[in-house]
Short mmCIF file of N, CA and C in Angstrom, two decimals:
data_model
loop_
_atom_site.label_atom_id
_atom_site.label_comp_id
_atom_site.label_asym_id
_atom_site.label_seq_id
_atom_site.Cartn_x
_atom_site.Cartn_y
_atom_site.Cartn_z
N MET X 44 0.85 -1.17 0.00
CA MET X 44 0.00 0.00 0.00
C MET X 44 0.90 1.23 0.00
N PRO X 45 0.61 2.24 -0.82
CA PRO X 45 1.42 3.46 -0.85
C PRO X 45 1.36 4.18 0.50
N ASP X 46 2.42 4.95 0.81
CA ASP X 46 2.49 5.64 2.09
C ASP X 46 1.31 6.57 2.30
N GLU X 47 0.85 7.24 1.24
CA GLU X 47 -0.27 8.17 1.37
C GLU X 47 -1.54 7.43 1.78
N ALA X 48 -1.80 6.29 1.16
CA ALA X 48 -2.99 5.50 1.51
C ALA X 48 -2.87 4.97 2.94
N LYS X 49 -1.67 4.58 3.33
CA LYS X 49 -1.43 4.09 4.69
C LYS X 49 -1.73 5.20 5.70
N ALA X 50 -1.28 6.44 5.40
CA ALA X 50 -1.52 7.57 6.28
C ALA X 50 -3.00 7.87 6.39
N VAL X 51 -3.73 7.81 5.29
CA VAL X 51 -5.17 8.07 5.31
C VAL X 51 -5.87 7.02 6.15
N ASP X 52 -5.54 5.74 5.97
CA ASP X 52 -6.13 4.68 6.77
C ASP X 52 -5.80 4.86 8.24
N PHE X 53 -4.55 5.20 8.52
CA PHE X 53 -4.13 5.42 9.90
C PHE X 53 -4.96 6.55 10.51
N ASP X 54 -5.08 7.65 9.80
CA ASP X 54 -5.85 8.79 10.29
C ASP X 54 -7.29 8.40 10.59
N ARG X 55 -7.89 7.71 9.68
CA ARG X 55 -9.30 7.32 9.81
C ARG X 55 -9.49 6.28 10.91
N THR X 56 -8.51 5.40 11.09
CA THR X 56 -8.64 4.31 12.04
C THR X 56 -8.27 4.70 13.46
N PHE X 57 -7.20 5.46 13.62
CA PHE X 57 -6.65 5.69 14.96
C PHE X 57 -6.82 7.10 15.52
N LEU X 58 -6.89 8.10 14.68
CA LEU X 58 -7.02 9.47 15.20
C LEU X 58 -8.32 9.71 15.97
N PRO X 59 -9.42 9.06 15.64
CA PRO X 59 -10.63 9.28 16.45
C PRO X 59 -10.48 8.88 17.92
N HIS X 60 -9.44 8.12 18.24
CA HIS X 60 -9.24 7.64 19.61
C HIS X 60 -8.20 8.45 20.37
N MET X 61 -7.82 9.59 19.81
CA MET X 61 -6.78 10.40 20.45
C MET X 61 -7.22 10.96 21.81
N ASP X 62 -8.48 11.33 21.94
CA ASP X 62 -8.96 11.83 23.24
C ASP X 62 -8.85 10.75 24.31
N ALA X 63 -9.24 9.53 23.96
CA ALA X 63 -9.13 8.41 24.91
C ALA X 63 -7.67 8.14 25.23
N ALA X 64 -6.81 8.25 24.24
CA ALA X 64 -5.37 8.02 24.44
C ALA X 64 -4.81 9.07 25.40
N TYR X 65 -5.18 10.32 25.18
CA TYR X 65 -4.71 11.39 26.06
C TYR X 65 -5.23 11.18 27.48
N ASN X 66 -6.50 10.83 27.59
CA ASN X 66 -7.11 10.64 28.91
C ASN X 66 -6.37 9.55 29.69
N LEU X 67 -6.09 8.43 29.04
CA LEU X 67 -5.37 7.35 29.70
C LEU X 67 -3.96 7.81 30.08
N ALA X 68 -3.27 8.45 29.16
CA ALA X 68 -1.91 8.92 29.44
C ALA X 68 -1.92 9.92 30.58
N ARG X 69 -2.89 10.81 30.61
CA ARG X 69 -2.98 11.82 31.66
C ARG X 69 -3.11 11.17 33.03
N TRP X 70 -3.94 10.13 33.11
CA TRP X 70 -4.12 9.47 34.40
C TRP X 70 -2.91 8.63 34.79
N LEU X 71 -2.19 8.13 33.82
CA LEU X 71 -1.02 7.31 34.14
C LEU X 71 0.20 8.14 34.53
N VAL X 72 0.47 9.21 33.79
CA VAL X 72 1.66 10.01 34.09
C VAL X 72 1.36 11.19 35.01
N ARG X 73 0.08 11.50 35.20
CA ARG X 73 -0.38 12.50 36.15
C ARG X 73 0.08 13.93 35.84
N ASP X 74 0.27 14.23 34.59
CA ASP X 74 0.66 15.57 34.19
C ASP X 74 0.19 15.81 32.77
N GLU X 75 -0.46 16.95 32.54
CA GLU X 75 -1.02 17.24 31.22
C GLU X 75 0.04 17.30 30.12
N HIS X 76 1.13 18.00 30.39
CA HIS X 76 2.16 18.17 29.36
C HIS X 76 2.90 16.86 29.08
N ASP X 77 3.19 16.11 30.14
CA ASP X 77 3.83 14.81 29.95
C ASP X 77 2.90 13.86 29.20
N ALA X 78 1.60 13.95 29.48
CA ALA X 78 0.63 13.10 28.78
C ALA X 78 0.62 13.43 27.29
N GLN X 79 0.72 14.69 26.94
CA GLN X 79 0.78 15.07 25.53
C GLN X 79 2.01 14.47 24.87
N ASP X 80 3.14 14.51 25.57
CA ASP X 80 4.37 13.90 25.03
C ASP X 80 4.21 12.40 24.85
N VAL X 81 3.60 11.75 25.83
CA VAL X 81 3.39 10.30 25.76
C VAL X 81 2.49 9.95 24.58
N VAL X 82 1.41 10.69 24.41
CA VAL X 82 0.48 10.41 23.31
C VAL X 82 1.17 10.63 21.96
N GLN X 83 1.94 11.70 21.87
CA GLN X 83 2.65 11.95 20.62
C GLN X 83 3.62 10.80 20.31
N GLU X 84 4.37 10.38 21.31
CA GLU X 84 5.31 9.27 21.10
C GLU X 84 4.57 7.98 20.77
N ALA X 85 3.45 7.74 21.45
CA ALA X 85 2.66 6.53 21.19
C ALA X 85 2.10 6.51 19.78
N TYR X 86 1.60 7.65 19.31
CA TYR X 86 1.06 7.71 17.97
C TYR X 86 2.15 7.56 16.91
N LEU X 87 3.34 8.07 17.21
CA LEU X 87 4.46 7.85 16.28
C LEU X 87 4.80 6.36 16.20
N ARG X 88 4.83 5.71 17.35
CA ARG X 88 5.09 4.26 17.38
C ARG X 88 3.99 3.51 16.64
N ALA X 89 2.76 3.90 16.89
CA ALA X 89 1.62 3.24 16.24
C ALA X 89 1.69 3.41 14.73
N PHE X 90 2.03 4.61 14.27
CA PHE X 90 2.13 4.84 12.84
C PHE X 90 3.23 3.97 12.23
N ARG X 91 4.36 3.91 12.94
CA ARG X 91 5.49 3.12 12.46
C ARG X 91 5.14 1.63 12.35
N PHE X 92 4.31 1.16 13.29
CA PHE X 92 3.99 -0.27 13.33
C PHE X 92 2.54 -0.56 12.94
N ALA X 93 1.90 0.37 12.25
CA ALA X 93 0.50 0.19 11.85
C ALA X 93 0.31 -1.05 10.99
N GLY X 94 1.35 -1.46 10.27
CA GLY X 94 1.26 -2.69 9.48
C GLY X 94 1.05 -3.93 10.33
N GLY X 95 1.38 -3.83 11.62
CA GLY X 95 1.18 -4.95 12.55
C GLY X 95 -0.24 -5.04 13.09
N PHE X 96 -1.05 -4.02 12.81
CA PHE X 96 -2.45 -4.06 13.25
C PHE X 96 -3.21 -5.01 12.35
N ARG X 97 -3.76 -6.05 12.94
CA ARG X 97 -4.43 -7.10 12.17
C ARG X 97 -5.94 -7.08 12.32
N GLY X 98 -6.49 -5.92 12.50
CA GLY X 98 -7.93 -5.82 12.68
C GLY X 98 -8.28 -5.85 14.15
N GLY X 99 -9.53 -6.02 14.44
CA GLY X 99 -9.97 -5.97 15.82
C GLY X 99 -10.32 -4.54 16.20
N ASP X 100 -10.25 -4.26 17.47
CA ASP X 100 -10.63 -2.95 17.97
C ASP X 100 -9.44 -2.00 17.93
N PRO X 101 -9.49 -0.97 17.07
CA PRO X 101 -8.36 -0.05 16.98
C PRO X 101 -8.15 0.75 18.27
N ARG X 102 -9.23 1.01 19.01
CA ARG X 102 -9.09 1.76 20.27
C ARG X 102 -8.29 0.96 21.29
N ALA X 103 -8.58 -0.31 21.43
CA ALA X 103 -7.83 -1.15 22.36
C ALA X 103 -6.36 -1.24 21.92
N TRP X 104 -6.13 -1.33 20.61
CA TRP X 104 -4.76 -1.45 20.10
C TRP X 104 -3.96 -0.18 20.40
N ILE X 105 -4.55 0.98 20.14
CA ILE X 105 -3.83 2.23 20.36
C ILE X 105 -3.67 2.49 21.85
N LEU X 106 -4.66 2.12 22.67
CA LEU X 106 -4.53 2.32 24.11
C LEU X 106 -3.47 1.40 24.71
N ALA X 107 -3.28 0.22 24.14
CA ALA X 107 -2.20 -0.65 24.59
C ALA X 107 -0.85 0.01 24.33
N ILE X 108 -0.72 0.64 23.18
CA ILE X 108 0.53 1.34 22.84
C ILE X 108 0.73 2.54 23.77
N VAL X 109 -0.34 3.27 24.02
CA VAL X 109 -0.26 4.42 24.93
C VAL X 109 0.13 3.96 26.33
N ARG X 110 -0.49 2.89 26.78
CA ARG X 110 -0.18 2.35 28.11
C ARG X 110 1.29 1.97 28.21
N ASN X 111 1.76 1.21 27.24
CA ASN X 111 3.17 0.78 27.26
C ASN X 111 4.12 1.97 27.15
N THR X 112 3.78 2.93 26.31
CA THR X 112 4.60 4.13 26.16
C THR X 112 4.63 4.92 27.47
N ALA X 113 3.49 5.03 28.13
CA ALA X 113 3.42 5.76 29.40
C ALA X 113 4.30 5.10 30.47
N PHE X 114 4.22 3.77 30.57
CA PHE X 114 5.03 3.09 31.57
C PHE X 114 6.52 3.16 31.24
N THR X 115 6.86 3.12 29.96
CA THR X 115 8.26 3.30 29.56
C THR X 115 8.71 4.71 29.90
N TRP X 116 7.88 5.69 29.62
CA TRP X 116 8.19 7.08 29.92
C TRP X 116 8.38 7.26 31.43
N LEU X 117 7.49 6.66 32.23
CA LEU X 117 7.60 6.78 33.69
C LEU X 117 8.90 6.17 34.20
N ARG X 118 9.27 5.00 33.70
CA ARG X 118 10.53 4.37 34.13
C ARG X 118 11.72 5.23 33.76
N ARG X 119 11.68 5.81 32.57
CA ARG X 119 12.80 6.62 32.09
C ARG X 119 12.89 7.96 32.82
N ASN X 120 11.76 8.58 33.12
CA ASN X 120 11.76 9.92 33.69
C ASN X 120 11.50 10.00 35.18
N ARG X 121 10.92 8.97 35.73
CA ARG X 121 10.61 8.98 37.17
C ARG X 121 10.98 7.65 37.79
N GLY X 122 12.15 7.16 37.47
CA GLY X 122 12.59 5.84 37.92
C GLY X 122 12.53 5.65 39.41
N ALA X 123 12.77 6.70 40.19
CA ALA X 123 12.77 6.58 41.65
C ALA X 123 11.38 6.35 42.20
N GLU X 124 10.36 6.75 41.46
CA GLU X 124 8.98 6.59 41.91
C GLU X 124 8.39 5.32 41.31
N SER X 125 8.88 4.17 41.73
CA SER X 125 8.38 2.92 41.15
C SER X 125 6.96 2.65 41.61
N PRO X 126 6.17 1.97 40.78
CA PRO X 126 4.78 1.69 41.14
C PRO X 126 4.69 0.81 42.38
N THR X 127 3.62 0.98 43.12
CA THR X 127 3.39 0.20 44.32
C THR X 127 3.05 -1.24 43.96
N GLU X 128 3.67 -2.17 44.64
CA GLU X 128 3.33 -3.57 44.44
C GLU X 128 1.97 -3.85 45.07
N PHE X 129 1.22 -4.76 44.49
CA PHE X 129 -0.08 -5.11 45.05
C PHE X 129 0.11 -6.01 46.25
N ASP X 130 -0.50 -5.64 47.35
CA ASP X 130 -0.46 -6.41 48.58
C ASP X 130 -1.89 -6.57 49.06
N GLU X 131 -2.38 -7.80 49.12
CA GLU X 131 -3.77 -8.08 49.49
C GLU X 131 -4.11 -7.49 50.86
N LYS X 132 -3.17 -7.52 51.80
CA LYS X 132 -3.43 -6.99 53.15
C LYS X 132 -3.67 -5.49 53.11
N ILE X 133 -2.94 -4.80 52.24
CA ILE X 133 -3.05 -3.35 52.15
C ILE X 133 -4.20 -2.95 51.23
N HIS X 134 -4.25 -3.57 50.04
CA HIS X 134 -5.18 -3.14 49.01
C HIS X 134 -6.51 -3.88 49.01
N GLY X 135 -6.59 -4.98 49.71
CA GLY X 135 -7.82 -5.77 49.71
C GLY X 135 -8.92 -5.05 50.45
N GLY X 136 -10.14 -5.35 50.14
CA GLY X 136 -11.27 -4.70 50.81
C GLY X 136 -12.31 -5.74 51.16
N SER X 137 -13.27 -5.33 51.96
CA SER X 137 -14.32 -6.27 52.32
C SER X 137 -15.54 -6.01 51.46
N SER X 138 -16.39 -7.01 51.36
CA SER X 138 -17.58 -6.87 50.53
C SER X 138 -18.63 -5.99 51.20
N GLU X 139 -18.49 -5.70 52.52
CA GLU X 139 -19.43 -4.85 53.23
C GLU X 139 -19.41 -3.42 52.68
N GLU X 140 -18.28 -3.02 52.11
CA GLU X 140 -18.12 -1.64 51.67
C GLU X 140 -18.79 -1.37 50.33
N VAL X 141 -19.25 -2.40 49.62
CA VAL X 141 -19.81 -2.22 48.29
C VAL X 141 -21.05 -1.33 48.31
N GLY X 142 -21.93 -1.49 49.30
CA GLY X 142 -23.13 -0.67 49.39
C GLY X 142 -22.82 0.79 49.62
N LEU X 143 -21.74 1.06 50.31
CA LEU X 143 -21.35 2.43 50.59
C LEU X 143 -20.72 3.10 49.38
N GLU X 144 -20.23 2.30 48.43
CA GLU X 144 -19.54 2.82 47.25
C GLU X 144 -20.43 3.78 46.47
N ALA X 145 -21.64 3.37 46.16
CA ALA X 145 -22.54 4.20 45.37
C ALA X 145 -22.89 5.49 46.11
N ASP X 146 -23.10 5.38 47.41
CA ASP X 146 -23.41 6.55 48.22
C ASP X 146 -22.26 7.55 48.21
N ALA X 147 -21.03 7.05 48.34
CA ALA X 147 -19.85 7.94 48.34
C ALA X 147 -19.69 8.65 47.01
N VAL X 148 -19.88 7.92 45.93
CA VAL X 148 -19.71 8.51 44.60
C VAL X 148 -20.77 9.59 44.35
N ARG X 149 -21.99 9.35 44.81
CA ARG X 149 -23.06 10.35 44.63
C ARG X 149 -22.74 11.65 45.35
N LYS X 150 -22.10 11.55 46.51
CA LYS X 150 -21.83 12.73 47.32
C LYS X 150 -20.55 13.47 46.92
N ALA X 151 -19.69 12.81 46.19
CA ALA X 151 -18.39 13.40 45.87
C ALA X 151 -18.48 14.34 44.67
N ASP X 152 -17.63 15.37 44.68
CA ASP X 152 -17.57 16.25 43.52
C ASP X 152 -16.40 15.83 42.63
N GLY X 153 -16.30 16.46 41.45
CA GLY X 153 -15.28 16.07 40.47
C GLY X 153 -13.86 16.18 40.99
N ALA X 154 -13.55 17.24 41.71
CA ALA X 154 -12.18 17.42 42.22
C ALA X 154 -11.84 16.33 43.22
N MET X 155 -12.80 15.98 44.02
CA MET X 155 -12.58 14.94 45.02
C MET X 155 -12.34 13.59 44.34
N ILE X 156 -13.09 13.32 43.30
CA ILE X 156 -12.93 12.06 42.57
C ILE X 156 -11.56 12.03 41.88
N ARG X 157 -11.17 13.13 41.26
CA ARG X 157 -9.85 13.19 40.62
C ARG X 157 -8.74 12.96 41.62
N ALA X 158 -8.84 13.57 42.80
CA ALA X 158 -7.81 13.41 43.83
C ALA X 158 -7.76 11.96 44.31
N ALA X 159 -8.92 11.36 44.49
CA ALA X 159 -8.97 9.96 44.94
C ALA X 159 -8.41 9.02 43.86
N LEU X 160 -8.75 9.29 42.60
CA LEU X 160 -8.20 8.49 41.50
C LEU X 160 -6.69 8.61 41.43
N ASP X 161 -6.20 9.80 41.67
CA ASP X 161 -4.77 10.06 41.61
C ASP X 161 -4.00 9.26 42.66
N GLU X 162 -4.65 8.92 43.76
CA GLU X 162 -4.00 8.16 44.83
C GLU X 162 -3.87 6.67 44.51
N LEU X 163 -4.66 6.18 43.58
CA LEU X 163 -4.65 4.76 43.25
C LEU X 163 -3.32 4.35 42.62
N ALA X 164 -2.90 3.14 42.88
CA ALA X 164 -1.72 2.58 42.21
C ALA X 164 -2.02 2.49 40.71
N ASP X 165 -0.98 2.52 39.90
CA ASP X 165 -1.13 2.54 38.44
C ASP X 165 -2.05 1.44 37.92
N GLU X 166 -1.87 0.19 38.40
CA GLU X 166 -2.65 -0.91 37.85
C GLU X 166 -4.13 -0.78 38.16
N PHE X 167 -4.47 -0.08 39.24
CA PHE X 167 -5.87 0.14 39.57
C PHE X 167 -6.43 1.34 38.82
N ARG X 168 -5.66 2.41 38.77
CA ARG X 168 -6.11 3.62 38.09
C ARG X 168 -6.35 3.36 36.61
N GLU X 169 -5.47 2.59 35.97
CA GLU X 169 -5.63 2.36 34.54
C GLU X 169 -6.90 1.59 34.22
N VAL X 170 -7.28 0.60 35.04
CA VAL X 170 -8.51 -0.15 34.73
C VAL X 170 -9.75 0.70 34.98
N ILE X 171 -9.71 1.56 36.00
CA ILE X 171 -10.84 2.46 36.24
C ILE X 171 -11.00 3.42 35.06
N VAL X 172 -9.89 3.99 34.61
CA VAL X 172 -9.94 4.93 33.49
C VAL X 172 -10.44 4.23 32.23
N MET X 173 -9.88 3.06 31.92
CA MET X 173 -10.28 2.36 30.69
C MET X 173 -11.72 1.88 30.74
N ARG X 174 -12.20 1.42 31.90
CA ARG X 174 -13.55 0.87 31.98
C ARG X 174 -14.60 1.95 32.26
N ASP X 175 -14.41 2.69 33.34
CA ASP X 175 -15.45 3.60 33.80
C ASP X 175 -15.43 4.97 33.12
N ILE X 176 -14.28 5.37 32.61
CA ILE X 176 -14.21 6.67 31.94
C ILE X 176 -14.25 6.50 30.43
N GLU X 177 -13.47 5.54 29.91
CA GLU X 177 -13.40 5.34 28.46
C GLU X 177 -14.39 4.29 27.94
N GLY X 178 -14.97 3.51 28.83
CA GLY X 178 -16.01 2.57 28.44
C GLY X 178 -15.54 1.32 27.71
N LEU X 179 -14.28 0.94 27.88
CA LEU X 179 -13.78 -0.27 27.23
C LEU X 179 -14.38 -1.51 27.89
N SER X 180 -14.52 -2.57 27.12
CA SER X 180 -15.00 -3.84 27.67
C SER X 180 -13.86 -4.50 28.43
N TYR X 181 -14.20 -5.51 29.22
CA TYR X 181 -13.17 -6.25 29.96
C TYR X 181 -12.15 -6.85 28.99
N LYS X 182 -12.64 -7.38 27.88
CA LYS X 182 -11.73 -7.97 26.89
C LYS X 182 -10.80 -6.93 26.30
N GLU X 183 -11.33 -5.75 25.97
CA GLU X 183 -10.49 -4.69 25.42
C GLU X 183 -9.43 -4.25 26.43
N ILE X 184 -9.81 -4.16 27.69
CA ILE X 184 -8.84 -3.80 28.73
C ILE X 184 -7.80 -4.89 28.88
N ALA X 185 -8.24 -6.14 28.87
CA ALA X 185 -7.30 -7.26 28.99
C ALA X 185 -6.30 -7.25 27.84
N ASP X 186 -6.78 -6.97 26.64
CA ASP X 186 -5.89 -6.89 25.48
C ASP X 186 -4.92 -5.72 25.61
N ALA X 187 -5.44 -4.57 26.01
CA ALA X 187 -4.60 -3.37 26.13
C ALA X 187 -3.56 -3.52 27.23
N ALA X 188 -3.94 -4.12 28.34
CA ALA X 188 -3.04 -4.26 29.49
C ALA X 188 -2.23 -5.55 29.43
N ASP X 189 -2.57 -6.43 28.48
CA ASP X 189 -1.88 -7.71 28.32
C ASP X 189 -1.96 -8.55 29.60
N VAL X 190 -3.18 -8.64 30.15
CA VAL X 190 -3.44 -9.46 31.33
C VAL X 190 -4.73 -10.25 31.09
N PRO X 191 -4.94 -11.34 31.84
CA PRO X 191 -6.19 -12.10 31.68
C PRO X 191 -7.42 -11.28 32.10
N ILE X 192 -8.57 -11.63 31.55
CA ILE X 192 -9.81 -10.93 31.88
C ILE X 192 -10.10 -11.02 33.37
N GLY X 193 -9.82 -12.14 33.99
CA GLY X 193 -10.03 -12.28 35.43
C GLY X 193 -9.22 -11.28 36.23
N THR X 194 -8.02 -11.00 35.78
CA THR X 194 -7.18 -10.00 36.45
C THR X 194 -7.79 -8.62 36.30
N VAL X 195 -8.33 -8.33 35.12
CA VAL X 195 -9.00 -7.05 34.90
C VAL X 195 -10.17 -6.91 35.86
N MET X 196 -10.99 -7.95 35.95
CA MET X 196 -12.16 -7.91 36.82
C MET X 196 -11.76 -7.74 38.28
N SER X 197 -10.73 -8.46 38.69
CA SER X 197 -10.24 -8.37 40.07
C SER X 197 -9.70 -6.98 40.36
N ARG X 198 -8.87 -6.46 39.46
CA ARG X 198 -8.30 -5.12 39.66
C ARG X 198 -9.39 -4.07 39.69
N LEU X 199 -10.37 -4.22 38.82
CA LEU X 199 -11.45 -3.24 38.76
C LEU X 199 -12.25 -3.25 40.06
N ALA X 200 -12.55 -4.43 40.57
CA ALA X 200 -13.30 -4.52 41.84
C ALA X 200 -12.49 -3.89 42.97
N ARG X 201 -11.22 -4.20 43.03
CA ARG X 201 -10.37 -3.64 44.09
C ARG X 201 -10.21 -2.13 43.92
N ALA X 202 -10.06 -1.69 42.68
CA ALA X 202 -9.90 -0.25 42.41
C ALA X 202 -11.16 0.51 42.82
N ARG X 203 -12.31 -0.03 42.49
CA ARG X 203 -13.55 0.64 42.86
C ARG X 203 -13.72 0.68 44.37
N GLY X 204 -13.34 -0.41 45.04
CA GLY X 204 -13.41 -0.44 46.49
C GLY X 204 -12.49 0.59 47.13
N LYS X 205 -11.25 0.67 46.64
CA LYS X 205 -10.30 1.65 47.17
C LYS X 205 -10.78 3.07 46.88
N LEU X 206 -11.32 3.28 45.70
CA LEU X 206 -11.83 4.59 45.34
C LEU X 206 -12.98 4.98 46.26
N ALA X 207 -13.88 4.05 46.51
CA ALA X 207 -15.02 4.32 47.39
C ALA X 207 -14.56 4.63 48.81
N ARG X 208 -13.60 3.86 49.32
CA ARG X 208 -13.10 4.12 50.68
C ARG X 208 -12.44 5.49 50.76
N SER X 209 -11.66 5.84 49.75
CA SER X 209 -11.00 7.15 49.73
C SER X 209 -12.02 8.27 49.69
N LEU X 210 -13.06 8.10 48.87
CA LEU X 210 -14.10 9.12 48.79
C LEU X 210 -14.88 9.23 50.10
N GLN X 211 -15.14 8.09 50.74
CA GLN X 211 -15.84 8.11 52.03
C GLN X 211 -15.02 8.88 53.07
N GLU X 212 -13.72 8.65 53.08
CA GLU X 212 -12.86 9.36 54.02
C GLU X 212 -12.86 10.86 53.73
N ARG X 213 -12.79 11.22 52.46
CA ARG X 213 -12.79 12.63 52.09
C ARG X 213 -14.12 13.31 52.46
N ILE X 214 -15.20 12.62 52.23
CA ILE X 214 -16.52 13.17 52.56
C ILE X 214 -16.64 13.32 54.07
N GLY X 215 -16.15 12.33 54.80
CA GLY X 215 -16.18 12.39 56.26
C GLY X 215 -15.39 13.56 56.81
N LYS X 216 -14.29 13.90 56.17
CA LYS X 216 -13.44 15.03 56.62
C LYS X 216 -14.12 16.37 56.34
N GLU X 217 -14.98 16.40 55.32
CA GLU X 217 -15.65 17.66 54.97
C GLU X 217 -16.80 17.98 55.91
N ARG X 218 -17.31 17.00 56.60
CA ARG X 218 -18.48 17.21 57.47
C ARG X 218 -18.10 17.94 58.72
#
């Protein structure tokens, strides 16, 4: 395929997902300007390797590249701030808190939710962003994160629980 046709297909296939790519990068690197750099680098990589795209969901494919680019960028630029390891004793939650989750989210404002999301470990924040903000399916998230669907479901449940607990604490402090 000529380069011009390849560019047109790339534009039509992947550029519509740039907002989702930026949103994911923003939540992973936690800085607007760094997120722009990550998205630019990810799209350059995607363009270079667009021939490797074999169909399927282009949004999941580009978000996988953005995710990997963001984590590479974080290691290169913020090596001292390594991601938190998952520890069931620290990150695990009880099922009693599920009913309180909806109540906490209803009472929280946008700034409070952003601050609580920002506190989550990378593996939890990314699944919340991909599922609850970007609307990806479990399979799309599993493909993008290169993990089994069960891991996505587990991380999402734990992330939502941690988010709810953080919001409950914030709401309690405001009273």
